[in-house]
Amino acid sequence: MKLLFDNAAQLVTAAGPARARRGDELRALEVLTGAALIVDDGRIAAVGPREAMRAAAPDAAVVDCGGRVLMPGLVDSHTHGIFGKPRHEEQELRAAGVGYMEIAKRGGGIHSSVRDLRARSEDELLALALPRLRRLMAHGTTTLEVKSGYGLTLDDELKSLRVIRRLQQALPIRLVPTFLGAHEIPLEYRAAPRTREEYIALIVEEMLPRVAAEGLATFADIFCEPGVYTPDEARVILGAARRHGLQLKLHADELETAGAAELAAEIGATSADHLAAVSDAGIKALGTAGTVATLLPGTMLFLGRPRQAPARALIDAGAAVALASDFNPGTSPTVNFPLVLTLAVSQLRLSVSEAILAATVNGAAAVALAAETGQLAPGFSADLALFDIGDIRELPYWYGDHRCHASWVRGRPAFGPGA
Ligand code: NIG
Ligand code: FE
């Protein structure tokens, strides 16, 4: 079936190479006026002047964009969407001066979500995740990476990944599953008789083979941070993940410098995420590596941390910068990706062009989907978001608002009228 998307105030195509953009490319966001777009069988068939598009597809069903802004659906390449209860009590503790890592040392933080998730069934987790992912979709996200990582036993990690698989069947959004068994060292492996080495062996010898054999994940991730996993441990775990055919991601230099960005670049990880504490050497390494530098400014905002990732230095060094929500119960419980764009412009000092490309094309590159989604050009999947604004610069401007009118994934309504 053919669709003609007509009457948009602006058509933001983000068209260009089907790979992460860097440097000057990040300043060159293509925005068309007086343009329309043809979708054929779930793919973008043509983009061009309205008259020409109408003539080319006279029998297409018309989608009236109503003078709004049509753009590629947002690609949120970093979330921890499978969890049970919210962790609002930690927000007050932090306000009272107890740091994120201190809360973890007291058995809270990730450990608290782990205790909670282990006690819940797969059906229960699915029921909790469905409305949360619908809220993420309602803000214009059409591709969403979702991590496990609150199970930390073989069965509980498999349970989390199976929830992601069921969400993929239940929702029109495009999901990318990531295995994050190395999110923490579980409390039961921190004191005799069990050791952290035994937990790492469990990941390498039991979890990864099962996850790979059941095809439950595309990526493996690790929290490489002082007090959690060391770079040497990350090397072992990610090396094993790669041997099982998984692509690699790292939570890198999130709170303290650990050399994790350098490691990500060296091993050819698809992305290195967070980077609020990245070193100069790490910036340099990401400047020339194929690894996408994914920034999560909502996390630093919510944690009340004084320092955001050095986005300008990363871009100046040549890094391919992406943006993501980090949606999770501990450090970033927001479903509002456009709000992350606001933070990118006002806190990370990105231009609107850089922020939009970071949340579309480069987000897609961060989940190895840059040839499939993230831009509106012939051949790409018709993953679209329609925002109730008249100029793309309004997207980061109306901060915290809800401006998404509708979205489509593979040419099918995902959110809004018709979905
Ligand atoms: O990206 N840092 C590790 N993982 C998450 C937080 C997880 C949690 O606190 O539950 C993050 O910030
Ligand atoms: Fe995270």
Short mmCIF file of C-alpha atoms and ligand atoms in Angstrom, two decimals:
data_model
loop_
_atom_site.label_atom_id
_atom_site.label_comp_id
_atom_site.label_asym_id
_atom_site.label_seq_id
_atom_site.Cartn_x
_atom_site.Cartn_y
_atom_site.Cartn_z
CA MET A 1 0.00 0.00 0.00
CA LYS A 2 1.17 3.52 -0.85
CA LEU A 3 0.96 6.50 1.52
CA LEU A 4 1.60 10.15 0.68
CA PHE A 5 2.67 12.26 3.66
CA ASP A 6 1.64 15.74 2.58
CA ASN A 7 1.25 19.23 4.05
CA ALA A 8 4.11 19.23 6.56
CA ALA A 9 5.46 22.63 7.61
CA GLN A 10 8.91 21.06 7.49
CA LEU A 11 10.12 17.66 6.41
CA VAL A 12 13.29 16.91 8.35
CA THR A 13 14.98 14.16 6.35
CA ALA A 14 18.39 13.81 8.07
CA ALA A 15 19.31 12.30 4.69
CA GLY A 16 22.93 11.41 4.05
CA PRO A 17 25.30 8.49 4.48
CA ALA A 18 23.84 5.39 6.15
CA ARG A 19 26.36 5.54 8.99
CA ALA A 20 27.12 7.68 12.02
CA ARG A 21 27.74 11.36 11.24
CA ARG A 22 30.72 13.29 12.63
CA GLY A 23 32.18 16.78 12.63
CA ASP A 24 30.77 19.04 9.92
CA GLU A 25 28.26 16.37 8.88
CA LEU A 26 26.55 16.92 12.23
CA ARG A 27 25.89 20.54 11.33
CA ALA A 28 24.18 19.63 8.05
CA LEU A 29 20.67 18.54 8.97
CA GLU A 30 18.51 18.53 5.84
CA VAL A 31 15.17 20.30 6.42
CA LEU A 32 12.78 20.64 3.44
CA THR A 33 9.78 22.91 3.07
CA GLY A 34 7.10 22.40 0.43
CA ALA A 35 8.07 18.73 0.33
CA ALA A 36 6.13 15.47 0.60
CA LEU A 37 7.09 11.85 1.13
CA ILE A 38 5.87 8.61 -0.44
CA VAL A 39 5.83 5.35 1.51
CA ASP A 40 5.44 2.09 -0.38
CA ASP A 41 5.06 -1.20 1.45
CA GLY A 42 6.58 0.11 4.69
CA ARG A 43 9.60 1.73 3.04
CA ILE A 44 10.30 5.26 1.95
CA ALA A 45 9.95 5.34 -1.83
CA ALA A 46 10.54 9.03 -2.57
CA VAL A 47 10.97 12.46 -0.95
CA GLY A 48 10.59 15.65 -3.00
CA PRO A 49 8.53 18.68 -3.96
CA ARG A 50 4.81 18.28 -3.13
CA GLU A 51 3.57 18.64 -6.70
CA ALA A 52 6.00 16.07 -8.02
CA MET A 53 5.18 13.62 -5.23
CA ARG A 54 1.42 13.98 -5.79
CA ALA A 55 1.94 13.35 -9.49
CA ALA A 56 4.14 10.33 -8.78
CA ALA A 57 1.61 8.68 -6.43
CA PRO A 58 -1.88 9.74 -7.57
CA ASP A 59 -3.55 6.69 -6.00
CA ALA A 60 -1.74 6.83 -2.64
CA ALA A 61 -3.71 7.29 0.59
CA VAL A 62 -2.92 10.82 1.80
CA VAL A 63 -1.74 11.44 5.36
CA ASP A 64 -2.35 15.13 6.06
CA CYS A 65 0.48 16.35 8.29
CA GLY A 66 -1.60 19.44 9.14
CA GLY A 67 1.27 21.93 9.02
CA ARG A 68 3.29 20.01 11.60
CA VAL A 69 6.93 18.85 11.44
CA LEU A 70 7.58 15.37 10.03
CA MET A 71 10.91 13.77 10.91
CA PRO A 72 12.58 10.39 11.35
CA GLY A 73 11.23 8.55 14.39
CA LEU A 74 13.58 8.98 17.36
CA VAL A 75 16.05 6.19 18.03
CA ASP A 76 16.60 5.68 21.75
CA SER A 77 19.67 3.46 21.87
CA HIS A 78 20.02 3.03 25.66
CA THR A 79 17.28 2.02 28.09
CA HIS A 80 16.81 -0.37 31.00
CA GLY A 81 13.11 -0.86 30.31
CA ILE A 82 12.57 -4.16 32.16
CA PHE A 83 12.15 -3.52 35.87
CA GLY A 84 9.60 -3.78 38.63
CA LYS A 85 9.04 -1.06 41.18
CA PRO A 86 10.09 2.58 40.92
CA ARG A 87 12.92 3.76 43.23
CA HIS A 88 11.62 7.16 44.28
CA GLU A 89 13.00 6.82 47.83
CA GLU A 90 16.55 7.13 46.46
CA GLN A 91 15.84 10.55 45.01
CA GLU A 92 15.28 12.00 48.49
CA LEU A 93 18.34 10.20 49.85
CA ARG A 94 20.47 11.84 47.15
CA ALA A 95 18.91 15.21 47.92
CA ALA A 96 20.00 14.65 51.53
CA GLY A 97 23.57 14.07 50.35
CA VAL A 98 23.83 10.28 49.95
CA GLY A 99 25.56 9.57 46.61
CA TYR A 100 24.51 7.02 43.97
CA MET A 101 27.41 4.67 44.73
CA GLU A 102 26.87 5.02 48.50
CA ILE A 103 23.23 3.93 48.05
CA ALA A 104 24.50 0.91 46.09
CA LYS A 105 27.01 0.09 48.85
CA ARG A 106 24.11 0.01 51.32
CA GLY A 107 22.40 -2.63 49.18
CA GLY A 108 20.08 -0.20 47.39
CA GLY A 109 20.34 1.09 43.84
CA ILE A 110 20.65 -1.64 41.23
CA HIS A 111 20.56 -4.28 44.03
CA SER A 112 17.14 -3.07 45.09
CA SER A 113 15.79 -3.47 41.55
CA VAL A 114 17.42 -6.91 41.37
CA ARG A 115 15.68 -8.15 44.54
CA ASP A 116 12.40 -6.82 43.20
CA LEU A 117 12.70 -8.24 39.68
CA ARG A 118 13.70 -11.70 40.92
CA ALA A 119 10.43 -11.90 42.86
CA ARG A 120 8.27 -11.15 39.81
CA SER A 121 7.01 -13.44 37.07
CA GLU A 122 7.58 -12.92 33.37
CA ASP A 123 3.88 -12.04 32.92
CA GLU A 124 4.05 -9.47 35.70
CA LEU A 125 7.15 -7.83 34.20
CA LEU A 126 5.48 -7.75 30.80
CA ALA A 127 2.41 -6.07 32.27
CA LEU A 128 4.62 -3.44 33.94
CA ALA A 129 6.73 -2.81 30.83
CA LEU A 130 3.88 -2.44 28.33
CA PRO A 131 2.50 0.92 29.52
CA ARG A 132 6.03 2.22 30.13
CA LEU A 133 7.07 1.48 26.56
CA ARG A 134 3.82 2.96 25.28
CA ARG A 135 4.75 6.18 27.08
CA LEU A 136 8.18 6.14 25.46
CA MET A 137 6.48 5.64 22.07
CA ALA A 138 4.08 8.51 22.75
CA HIS A 139 7.03 10.92 22.74
CA GLY A 140 8.15 9.96 19.24
CA THR A 141 10.51 7.05 19.80
CA THR A 142 10.18 4.41 17.06
CA THR A 143 13.31 2.34 17.79
CA LEU A 144 14.19 1.40 21.35
CA GLU A 145 17.11 -0.53 22.72
CA VAL A 146 16.13 -2.40 25.92
CA LYS A 147 18.57 -4.04 28.32
CA SER A 148 18.18 -6.85 30.82
CA GLY A 149 20.39 -6.44 33.89
CA TYR A 150 18.17 -6.50 36.96
CA GLY A 151 18.10 -10.30 37.14
CA LEU A 152 21.75 -11.30 37.58
CA THR A 153 20.97 -15.03 37.69
CA LEU A 154 20.70 -17.20 34.59
CA ASP A 155 16.95 -17.62 34.96
CA ASP A 156 16.21 -14.02 35.83
CA GLU A 157 18.29 -12.65 32.95
CA LEU A 158 16.58 -15.05 30.52
CA LYS A 159 13.22 -14.03 32.01
CA SER A 160 13.98 -10.35 31.35
CA LEU A 161 15.11 -11.00 27.78
CA ARG A 162 11.99 -13.07 27.10
CA VAL A 163 9.89 -10.13 28.26
CA ILE A 164 11.65 -8.00 25.63
CA ARG A 165 10.85 -10.64 23.00
CA ARG A 166 7.18 -10.62 24.01
CA LEU A 167 7.09 -6.81 23.97
CA GLN A 168 8.34 -6.96 20.40
CA GLN A 169 5.30 -9.06 19.49
CA ALA A 170 2.88 -6.88 21.46
CA LEU A 171 3.99 -3.41 20.37
CA PRO A 172 4.55 -1.78 16.97
CA ILE A 173 7.86 -0.23 18.08
CA ARG A 174 11.20 -1.62 16.81
CA LEU A 175 13.07 -3.13 19.77
CA VAL A 176 16.76 -4.00 20.10
CA PRO A 177 17.51 -6.43 22.96
CA THR A 178 20.73 -6.16 24.99
CA PHE A 179 22.05 -8.64 27.55
CA LEU A 180 23.38 -6.77 30.60
CA GLY A 181 24.19 -9.64 32.98
CA ALA A 182 27.29 -7.59 33.89
CA HIS A 183 25.27 -4.71 35.35
CA GLU A 184 26.54 -5.33 38.89
CA ILE A 185 28.25 -7.99 40.97
CA PRO A 186 25.24 -9.52 42.76
CA LEU A 187 25.35 -9.24 46.56
CA GLU A 188 25.52 -13.03 47.00
CA TYR A 189 28.85 -13.10 45.13
CA ARG A 190 30.47 -10.45 47.31
CA ALA A 191 31.19 -12.55 50.40
CA ALA A 192 32.42 -16.08 51.12
CA PRO A 193 31.74 -18.70 50.01
CA ARG A 194 31.13 -17.12 46.61
CA THR A 195 33.42 -14.75 44.73
CA ARG A 196 33.08 -12.20 41.96
CA GLU A 197 35.21 -14.44 39.76
CA GLU A 198 32.50 -17.09 40.08
CA TYR A 199 29.84 -14.66 38.93
CA ILE A 200 31.95 -13.65 35.93
CA ALA A 201 32.42 -17.34 35.13
CA LEU A 202 28.64 -17.78 35.33
CA ILE A 203 28.17 -14.99 32.77
CA VAL A 204 30.83 -16.38 30.45
CA GLU A 205 30.11 -20.09 30.76
CA GLU A 206 26.34 -20.22 31.27
CA MET A 207 24.54 -16.96 30.58
CA LEU A 208 26.17 -15.92 27.30
CA PRO A 209 25.87 -19.37 25.67
CA ARG A 210 22.15 -19.57 26.56
CA VAL A 211 21.38 -16.01 25.51
CA ALA A 212 23.13 -16.60 22.18
CA ALA A 213 21.63 -20.06 21.61
CA GLU A 214 18.12 -18.73 22.16
CA GLY A 215 18.79 -15.63 20.02
CA LEU A 216 17.60 -13.41 22.86
CA ALA A 217 20.01 -10.49 22.42
CA THR A 218 21.77 -8.50 19.71
CA PHE A 219 24.17 -6.72 22.09
CA ALA A 220 26.02 -7.41 25.31
CA ASP A 221 26.70 -4.49 27.66
CA ILE A 222 28.66 -4.02 30.91
CA PHE A 223 28.80 -1.41 33.68
CA CYS A 224 32.56 -0.70 33.54
CA GLU A 225 33.04 1.67 36.47
CA PRO A 226 35.25 1.90 39.58
CA GLY A 227 33.44 -0.18 42.21
CA VAL A 228 31.58 -2.27 39.64
CA TYR A 229 33.46 -4.05 36.78
CA THR A 230 37.10 -3.29 35.98
CA PRO A 231 38.32 -2.81 32.39
CA ASP A 232 40.15 -6.16 32.62
CA GLU A 233 36.93 -7.92 33.60
CA ALA A 234 35.10 -6.10 30.81
CA ARG A 235 37.67 -7.40 28.35
CA VAL A 236 37.01 -10.97 29.43
CA ILE A 237 33.20 -10.69 29.43
CA LEU A 238 32.91 -8.74 26.18
CA GLY A 239 35.46 -11.00 24.48
CA ALA A 240 33.26 -13.97 25.33
CA ALA A 241 30.15 -12.10 24.17
CA ARG A 242 31.76 -11.42 20.83
CA ARG A 243 32.71 -15.08 20.42
CA HIS A 244 29.00 -15.83 20.84
CA GLY A 245 28.14 -13.45 18.03
CA LEU A 246 26.92 -10.52 20.13
CA GLN A 247 27.86 -6.92 19.36
CA LEU A 248 29.26 -4.83 22.17
CA LYS A 249 28.32 -1.83 24.30
CA LEU A 250 29.78 -0.39 27.49
CA HIS A 251 28.55 1.85 30.28
CA ALA A 252 31.81 3.78 30.10
CA ASP A 253 33.24 6.38 32.48
CA GLU A 254 29.78 7.26 33.78
CA LEU A 255 30.67 8.65 37.21
CA GLU A 256 34.44 8.20 37.55
CA THR A 257 37.22 7.80 35.01
CA ALA A 258 38.16 4.17 34.40
CA GLY A 259 39.66 4.08 30.92
CA ALA A 260 36.46 2.46 29.67
CA ALA A 261 36.11 4.75 26.64
CA GLU A 262 39.61 3.79 25.51
CA LEU A 263 38.73 0.13 25.97
CA ALA A 264 35.51 0.53 23.94
CA ALA A 265 37.44 2.12 21.08
CA GLU A 266 40.19 -0.50 21.24
CA ILE A 267 37.88 -3.52 21.09
CA GLY A 268 35.62 -1.95 18.45
CA ALA A 269 32.48 -1.74 20.60
CA THR A 270 29.45 -0.41 18.74
CA SER A 271 28.95 2.25 21.41
CA ALA A 272 30.47 3.68 24.60
CA ASP A 273 27.72 5.22 26.72
CA HIS A 274 27.57 7.98 29.40
CA LEU A 275 31.15 9.37 29.29
CA ALA A 276 30.50 12.11 31.87
CA ALA A 277 33.93 11.28 33.35
CA VAL A 278 35.76 10.41 30.13
CA SER A 279 39.49 11.29 30.12
CA ASP A 280 41.29 13.30 27.43
CA ALA A 281 42.77 10.05 26.16
CA GLY A 282 39.27 8.60 25.98
CA ILE A 283 38.01 11.59 24.00
CA LYS A 284 40.90 11.20 21.60
CA ALA A 285 40.29 7.46 21.22
CA LEU A 286 36.58 7.95 20.46
CA GLY A 287 37.45 10.70 17.99
CA THR A 288 39.00 8.23 15.60
CA ALA A 289 37.21 4.98 16.50
CA GLY A 290 34.13 3.53 14.83
CA THR A 291 32.52 3.43 18.29
CA VAL A 292 29.52 5.75 18.77
CA ALA A 293 29.79 8.04 21.84
CA THR A 294 26.30 7.91 23.38
CA LEU A 295 25.49 10.74 25.79
CA LEU A 296 22.73 10.52 28.40
CA PRO A 297 22.29 14.00 29.86
CA GLY A 298 19.00 13.09 31.60
CA THR A 299 20.96 10.80 33.92
CA MET A 300 23.34 13.50 35.14
CA LEU A 301 20.41 15.89 35.54
CA PHE A 302 18.35 13.43 37.57
CA LEU A 303 21.32 12.39 39.75
CA GLY A 304 22.05 16.07 40.39
CA ARG A 305 25.65 15.64 39.25
CA PRO A 306 27.58 18.82 38.53
CA ARG A 307 29.30 17.52 35.41
CA GLN A 308 27.81 16.56 32.05
CA ALA A 309 29.74 14.67 29.36
CA PRO A 310 32.17 16.89 27.40
CA ALA A 311 30.04 16.80 24.28
CA ARG A 312 31.74 19.68 22.45
CA ALA A 313 35.19 18.22 23.03
CA LEU A 314 33.99 14.85 21.76
CA ILE A 315 32.46 16.37 18.61
CA ASP A 316 35.58 18.50 18.04
CA ALA A 317 37.73 15.37 18.36
CA GLY A 318 35.65 13.76 15.59
CA ALA A 319 33.47 11.46 17.70
CA ALA A 320 30.11 10.24 16.41
CA VAL A 321 27.86 11.49 19.20
CA ALA A 322 24.42 9.96 19.88
CA LEU A 323 21.80 10.83 22.50
CA ALA A 324 19.60 8.46 24.49
CA SER A 325 17.23 8.54 27.46
CA ASP A 326 18.82 5.85 29.69
CA PHE A 327 15.22 5.19 30.84
CA ASN A 328 15.64 3.21 34.09
CA PRO A 329 14.25 3.23 37.65
CA GLY A 330 17.42 4.49 39.35
CA THR A 331 19.11 7.24 37.40
CA SER A 332 16.77 8.36 34.61
CA PRO A 333 13.08 7.58 34.97
CA THR A 334 12.04 9.74 32.02
CA VAL A 335 10.08 8.58 28.97
CA ASN A 336 10.46 11.97 27.28
CA PHE A 337 13.18 11.77 24.62
CA PRO A 338 12.52 15.33 23.36
CA LEU A 339 13.40 16.52 26.87
CA VAL A 340 16.80 14.84 26.38
CA LEU A 341 17.16 16.98 23.24
CA THR A 342 16.51 20.07 25.36
CA LEU A 343 19.30 19.02 27.73
CA ALA A 344 21.57 18.32 24.77
CA VAL A 345 21.19 21.88 23.53
CA SER A 346 21.13 23.73 26.84
CA GLN A 347 23.58 21.61 28.87
CA LEU A 348 25.77 19.81 26.32
CA ARG A 349 25.76 22.85 24.00
CA LEU A 350 24.82 20.96 20.87
CA SER A 351 23.19 22.80 18.00
CA VAL A 352 19.68 21.67 17.09
CA SER A 353 21.08 20.05 13.95
CA GLU A 354 23.62 18.08 16.02
CA ALA A 355 21.01 17.08 18.59
CA ILE A 356 18.51 15.84 15.98
CA LEU A 357 21.14 13.83 14.09
CA ALA A 358 22.42 12.43 17.39
CA ALA A 359 18.90 11.22 18.26
CA THR A 360 18.14 9.71 14.85
CA VAL A 361 20.95 8.69 12.48
CA ASN A 362 23.61 8.31 15.19
CA GLY A 363 21.19 6.59 17.56
CA ALA A 364 20.52 4.12 14.76
CA ALA A 365 24.28 3.64 14.31
CA ALA A 366 24.55 2.96 18.05
CA VAL A 367 22.28 -0.07 17.57
CA ALA A 368 23.83 -1.05 14.22
CA LEU A 369 20.69 -0.03 12.31
CA ALA A 370 21.96 3.02 10.41
CA ALA A 371 21.17 1.36 7.08
CA GLU A 372 17.57 0.65 8.15
CA THR A 373 16.21 3.57 10.17
CA GLY A 374 17.05 7.09 11.40
CA GLN A 375 16.64 9.04 8.17
CA LEU A 376 13.91 9.80 5.64
CA ALA A 377 15.46 8.74 2.35
CA PRO A 378 14.47 6.20 -0.31
CA GLY A 379 15.01 2.61 0.79
CA PHE A 380 14.84 3.26 4.53
CA SER A 381 12.11 1.88 6.74
CA ALA A 382 9.18 4.30 7.04
CA ASP A 383 9.80 5.06 10.73
CA LEU A 384 8.35 8.54 11.18
CA ALA A 385 7.37 10.97 13.92
CA LEU A 386 5.02 13.91 13.47
CA PHE A 387 5.40 16.73 15.99
CA ASP A 388 2.93 19.47 16.75
CA ILE A 389 5.38 22.30 16.04
CA GLY A 390 6.00 24.53 13.03
CA ASP A 391 9.81 24.53 13.13
CA ILE A 392 12.20 21.76 14.16
CA ARG A 393 13.94 24.17 16.56
CA GLU A 394 10.77 24.08 18.67
CA LEU A 395 11.35 20.42 19.52
CA PRO A 396 14.07 21.11 22.14
CA TYR A 397 12.48 24.48 22.93
CA TRP A 398 9.13 23.52 24.54
CA TYR A 399 10.93 21.61 27.23
CA GLY A 400 9.14 18.87 29.06
CA ASP A 401 6.05 19.27 26.89
CA HIS A 402 4.37 16.52 24.91
CA ARG A 403 4.34 17.51 21.26
CA CYS A 404 4.31 14.18 19.45
CA HIS A 405 1.11 13.95 17.39
CA ALA A 406 1.68 10.57 15.74
CA SER A 407 4.31 8.04 14.75
CA TRP A 408 4.69 5.22 12.24
CA VAL A 409 6.97 2.19 12.25
CA ARG A 410 7.51 0.35 8.97
CA GLY A 411 4.76 2.56 7.52
CA ARG A 412 2.17 1.44 10.11
CA PRO A 413 0.67 3.78 12.70
CA ALA A 414 2.43 3.21 16.03
CA PHE A 415 1.17 6.13 18.11
CA GLY A 416 -1.58 8.68 17.63
CA PRO A 417 -4.70 8.76 15.46
CA GLY A 418 -5.01 5.49 13.56
CA ALA A 419 -2.71 3.53 15.90
O1 NIG B 1 22.83 3.80 33.06
N1 NIG B 1 24.90 2.75 35.51
C1 NIG B 1 24.33 1.71 35.36
N2 NIG B 1 23.09 1.56 34.90
C2 NIG B 1 22.10 2.58 34.90
C3 NIG B 1 21.52 2.80 36.24
C4 NIG B 1 20.85 1.61 36.72
C5 NIG B 1 20.15 1.79 38.03
O2 NIG B 1 20.54 2.61 38.88
O3 NIG B 1 19.18 1.05 38.21
C6 NIG B 1 22.61 3.85 34.26
O4 NIG B 1 22.76 4.91 34.89
FE FE B 2 22.33 2.77 31.50
#
